[in-house]
Amino acid sequence: GSLPPPVITAQPGSMVLCNEPVTILCQGPPEAEVYEIYKVEEPEPRDRRKLLMAGRTNTLYIQEMKREKTGLYRCSYKSGERWSQSNNILHLVMTGSYDKPSLSSMSGPVVAPGDNVTLQCFSRIKFDAFILTKDDAPQFTQRQSSTTQDNGQQTTFQMDHVTSTQAGTYRCYGAFSKDPYVWSHPSDPLQLQRLGKGGEKGSCSNTVSFFAATDHNQTQNHHGILIGFPVAIVLLLLLFLLLFFILRHRHRKARNNATETKRQPEAVEPMDGPASEARDPQDVTYFQVAFNAPTHGTASAPSLLPKPAQASEYATLVLR
């Protein structure tokens, strides 16, 4: 009985940006004692290989992704006196070497399920081939040769009988035949979205839509700015109006109070009644007034009657 083959993967992924690090991992069973990771040099025969790592560790760390690091990788392990098979293969690709191409849908913005979809990848750079990928499906990779079109290179990818499983985000890359694992920057994403079945809440029809966008998060942020700016202006205007009415109300109230103060008559001290009840005794002054009563008879003949007692009255003067 032969040993089960190991699984070879790359972390964080098999498509690595230029000059970024990557780790190749060979996963075998617990009884694995020694690992080998090697690179298959094409177009040499399969048994010609370049050994990169041998030992008890099962990882190969690449500090910077370069052109010479791209290609096909395999691994195997040893248990006892036997070596495992190396059926799995890793395609290690470097991206970001050339300017990005463009990706568009030739079937229109809305496609019903079951219809055919045609995607076109185009670039002014004379790439020999274009590669179509799907973000959530690393195993999905279509490569096709390019043709000359409108002073550039283009190719089309046909997707027949579209279903919900084909929904997702697609990108395309350009490459040359001499370096098949050295790709360009990715195109702007093209999103294939299923809107939902008829009758579902919030859906309009049973359709699949394509949306070409540079970045979904940027689009949401842009819409948020466009909506938030007018709302902020309206709130500021309402705040200014509120302050205006408050100041106007205070000014009107102060003016009314001033008018009422001017119109109010001064208080008059009561003059009747005893002075002791009106004010403090120290504030009251008394003056004696004497009255001479007239006598009967002539002025030349003095009266023989005794003079009557002089009558006195007091007048109260209040200092104000």
XYZ file of C-alpha atoms in Angstrom:
320
model
C 0.000 0.000 0.000
C 1.238 3.405 -1.038
C 1.162 6.373 1.313
C -1.598 8.979 0.836
C -0.382 12.077 -1.022
C 0.163 15.310 0.918
C -1.631 18.570 0.262
C 0.446 21.561 -0.837
C -0.896 25.106 -0.342
C 0.354 28.683 -0.170
C -0.339 31.234 2.545
C -1.909 33.789 2.201
C -2.601 32.545 -1.361
C -1.149 31.226 -4.595
C -1.380 34.658 -6.300
C 1.215 36.849 -4.617
C 1.880 40.530 -5.250
C 5.373 41.381 -6.432
C 7.926 41.666 -3.568
C 5.414 40.353 -1.001
C 6.167 37.284 1.204
C 4.549 33.871 0.837
C 4.773 30.546 2.693
C 4.440 27.146 0.994
C 2.935 24.485 3.271
C 3.073 20.706 2.756
C 0.505 18.890 4.902
C 0.954 15.164 5.494
C -0.331 12.639 8.065
C 1.008 12.500 11.646
C 3.374 9.628 10.826
C 5.292 11.773 8.304
C 8.951 11.987 9.337
C 10.657 14.012 6.599
C 9.285 16.437 3.996
C 10.516 17.587 0.595
C 9.289 20.640 -1.311
C 10.536 21.027 -4.843
C 9.839 23.001 -7.991
C 8.996 21.421 -11.336
C 10.863 23.135 -14.168
C 8.812 23.310 -17.335
C 9.105 22.163 -20.051
C 11.520 19.627 -18.558
C 10.222 16.107 -17.862
C 8.230 15.607 -14.720
C 10.980 13.609 -12.996
C 13.375 16.546 -13.332
C 12.913 18.586 -10.230
C 14.677 21.248 -8.195
C 14.770 20.389 -4.501
C 14.108 23.464 -2.379
C 13.566 22.078 1.106
C 14.195 18.734 2.838
C 13.844 18.032 6.547
C 11.425 17.581 9.391
C 9.725 20.950 8.807
C 6.889 21.093 6.278
C 7.034 24.806 5.366
C 9.066 26.839 2.874
C 9.123 30.596 3.503
C 9.762 32.965 0.582
C 10.620 36.440 1.862
C 10.034 38.350 -1.399
C 8.096 37.151 -4.405
C 10.238 37.402 -7.546
C 9.937 36.264 -11.123
C 12.231 33.281 -10.574
C 10.067 32.087 -7.650
C 6.971 31.573 -9.800
C 5.983 28.235 -11.305
C 4.783 24.762 -10.312
C 5.524 23.349 -6.849
C 5.096 19.837 -5.461
C 5.899 18.139 -2.167
C 6.157 14.689 -0.641
C 6.938 13.101 2.715
C 8.699 10.001 4.017
C 7.328 7.520 6.530
C 9.638 4.637 7.441
C 11.409 3.601 4.270
C 8.744 4.783 1.874
C 8.084 8.118 0.117
C 4.596 9.365 -0.661
C 3.311 10.252 -4.083
C 3.100 13.927 -5.107
C -0.182 14.143 -6.958
C -1.093 17.661 -5.819
C 0.469 20.638 -7.531
C 0.696 24.322 -6.606
C 0.655 27.082 -9.250
C 2.537 29.974 -7.655
C 1.827 33.238 -9.512
C 3.276 36.720 -9.126
C 0.914 39.645 -9.868
C 1.479 43.384 -10.278
C 4.142 43.276 -12.997
C 2.116 45.194 -15.652
C -0.733 47.680 -15.849
C -4.227 46.286 -15.338
C -6.566 45.365 -18.226
C -10.302 46.129 -18.304
C -13.153 43.662 -17.813
C -16.699 44.242 -19.101
C -19.881 42.353 -19.889
C -21.014 42.136 -23.506
C -24.402 40.687 -22.501
C -25.783 43.838 -20.896
C -26.138 44.881 -17.266
C -28.956 42.410 -16.430
C -29.015 38.732 -17.382
C -31.728 36.230 -16.498
C -30.711 32.835 -15.051
C -30.128 30.279 -17.776
C -28.919 32.827 -20.320
C -25.400 32.992 -21.703
C -22.925 35.609 -20.528
C -19.923 36.913 -22.441
C -17.134 38.714 -20.597
C -14.500 40.695 -22.477
C -10.975 41.443 -21.248
C -9.077 44.199 -23.082
C -5.705 45.930 -22.751
C -3.529 48.320 -24.754
C -0.583 46.138 -23.767
C -0.039 43.336 -26.279
C -0.493 40.452 -23.845
C -0.333 36.949 -25.295
C -3.096 35.666 -23.015
C -5.710 36.784 -20.484
C -6.684 34.934 -17.306
C -10.153 35.126 -15.703
C -10.445 34.442 -11.955
C -13.212 34.358 -9.340
C -12.512 35.804 -5.879
C -14.270 33.155 -3.776
C -13.166 30.195 -5.937
C -9.366 29.847 -6.225
C -9.797 26.713 -8.334
C -11.706 28.726 -10.967
C -9.133 29.950 -13.503
C -9.731 30.316 -17.227
C -6.845 31.183 -19.557
C -7.311 32.125 -23.182
C -5.121 33.529 -25.932
C -5.674 37.117 -26.980
C -6.433 38.619 -30.380
C -5.674 42.051 -31.808
C -8.572 44.473 -31.498
C -8.709 48.304 -31.685
C -4.982 48.934 -31.236
C -4.845 46.508 -28.343
C -5.387 42.923 -27.294
C -8.654 41.355 -26.190
C -10.315 38.043 -25.523
C -13.802 36.868 -24.538
C -14.863 34.383 -21.871
C -18.143 32.576 -22.460
C -20.339 31.511 -19.523
C -23.284 29.378 -20.675
C -26.531 28.879 -18.744
C -25.776 31.196 -15.830
C -26.863 29.886 -12.417
C -26.736 31.184 -8.845
C -23.461 29.302 -8.225
C -21.745 31.564 -10.749
C -22.579 34.693 -8.748
C -19.500 36.420 -7.387
C -16.708 38.822 -8.220
C -14.606 38.306 -11.340
C -11.263 39.822 -12.377
C -8.951 39.359 -15.333
C -5.154 39.502 -15.720
C -2.761 39.784 -18.663
C 0.339 37.618 -19.182
C 3.036 36.750 -21.732
C 3.919 33.295 -23.031
C 7.556 33.513 -21.945
C 6.472 34.108 -18.297
C 3.119 32.324 -17.909
C 3.086 32.800 -14.096
C 3.941 36.500 -14.125
C 0.662 38.418 -14.362
C -0.446 42.023 -14.525
C -2.355 43.933 -11.869
C -5.973 42.704 -11.661
C -8.718 44.489 -13.541
C -11.424 46.378 -11.710
C -13.878 43.815 -10.250
C -16.954 42.786 -12.191
C -19.648 41.547 -9.799
C -22.164 38.932 -10.851
C -25.104 39.228 -8.440
C -28.313 37.263 -8.134
C -31.139 39.608 -7.139
C -33.441 36.856 -5.839
C -36.560 34.940 -6.750
C -39.816 36.656 -7.544
C -42.023 37.179 -4.511
C -39.179 37.536 -2.030
C -39.212 40.634 0.137
C -37.214 43.444 -1.390
C -36.701 41.722 -4.778
C -37.975 42.857 -8.149
C -37.467 39.866 -10.422
C -35.598 36.610 -10.846
C -32.549 38.096 -12.549
C -28.786 38.105 -12.390
C -27.025 41.470 -12.662
C -23.509 42.502 -13.543
C -22.072 45.519 -11.776
C -18.704 46.920 -12.832
C -17.215 48.924 -9.983
C -13.771 49.924 -8.844
C -14.508 49.098 -5.235
C -17.769 48.350 -3.426
C -16.658 49.989 -0.163
C -15.570 53.151 -1.980
C -18.968 53.342 -3.695
C -20.766 53.056 -0.337
C -18.529 55.719 1.227
C -19.120 58.016 -1.764
C -22.899 57.645 -1.427
C -22.599 58.285 2.311
C -20.739 61.553 1.655
C -23.287 62.676 -0.959
C -26.146 62.007 1.465
C -24.479 63.333 4.600
C -23.355 66.693 3.193
C -26.872 68.083 2.418
C -28.165 66.761 5.750
C -25.403 68.613 7.592
C -26.279 71.858 5.759
C -29.972 71.501 6.653
C -29.127 70.891 10.324
C -26.899 73.981 10.408
C -29.661 76.116 8.882
C -32.162 74.849 11.433
C -29.701 75.630 14.231
C -29.189 79.181 12.978
C -32.958 79.727 12.711
C -33.462 78.461 16.245
C -30.800 80.821 17.625
C -32.329 83.701 15.673
C -35.814 83.150 17.141
C -34.413 82.787 20.676
C -32.478 86.067 20.441
C -35.462 87.816 18.884
C -37.761 86.596 21.651
C -35.357 87.794 24.363
C -34.981 91.196 22.711
C -38.745 91.659 22.431
C -39.248 90.639 26.063
C -36.590 93.097 27.276
C -38.161 95.929 25.262
C -41.623 95.218 26.697
C -40.251 95.248 30.246
C -38.586 98.597 29.651
C -41.843 100.083 28.283
C -43.872 98.878 31.278
C -41.333 100.378 33.690
C -41.643 103.822 32.080
C -45.451 103.762 32.164
C -45.758 102.701 35.850
C -46.737 105.742 38.146
C -44.616 106.606 41.139
C -45.915 105.524 44.519
C -47.518 108.367 46.554
C -47.044 108.389 50.241
C -50.313 108.554 52.136
C -50.769 111.997 53.744
C -53.735 111.167 55.971
C -53.499 109.524 59.280
C -51.032 109.933 62.070
C -47.486 110.540 61.118
C -46.340 107.839 63.493
C -48.113 105.263 61.352
C -46.642 106.523 58.042
C -42.995 106.804 58.902
C -40.475 106.490 61.655
C -40.802 109.190 64.338
C -37.347 110.482 63.579
C -38.478 111.412 60.069
C -41.415 113.646 61.345
C -41.040 117.344 62.265
C -43.729 119.315 64.150
C -44.277 123.106 63.779
C -46.490 125.141 66.069
C -48.800 127.635 64.347
C -50.424 130.371 66.438
C -53.647 132.123 65.452
C -54.718 135.542 66.944
C -58.477 135.647 67.149
C -59.985 139.069 66.113
C -61.722 141.188 68.866
C -64.970 142.982 68.684
C -64.974 146.789 68.884
C -62.995 149.595 67.383
C -59.319 149.522 66.937
C -58.817 152.781 68.949
C -60.655 151.562 71.994
C -58.849 148.833 73.589
C -60.987 146.084 74.769
C -61.403 145.713 78.485
C -62.162 142.049 78.136
C -59.424 139.668 78.842
C -57.676 138.301 75.865
C -58.729 134.814 74.998
C -56.132 132.086 75.097
C -54.251 131.657 71.913
C -55.276 128.592 69.925
C -52.472 126.366 68.657
C -52.488 123.793 65.907
C -49.812 121.514 64.758
C -48.905 120.772 61.192
C -47.033 117.663 60.342
C -44.168 117.960 57.856
C -42.833 114.808 56.466
C -39.398 114.787 54.937
C -39.323 112.995 51.664
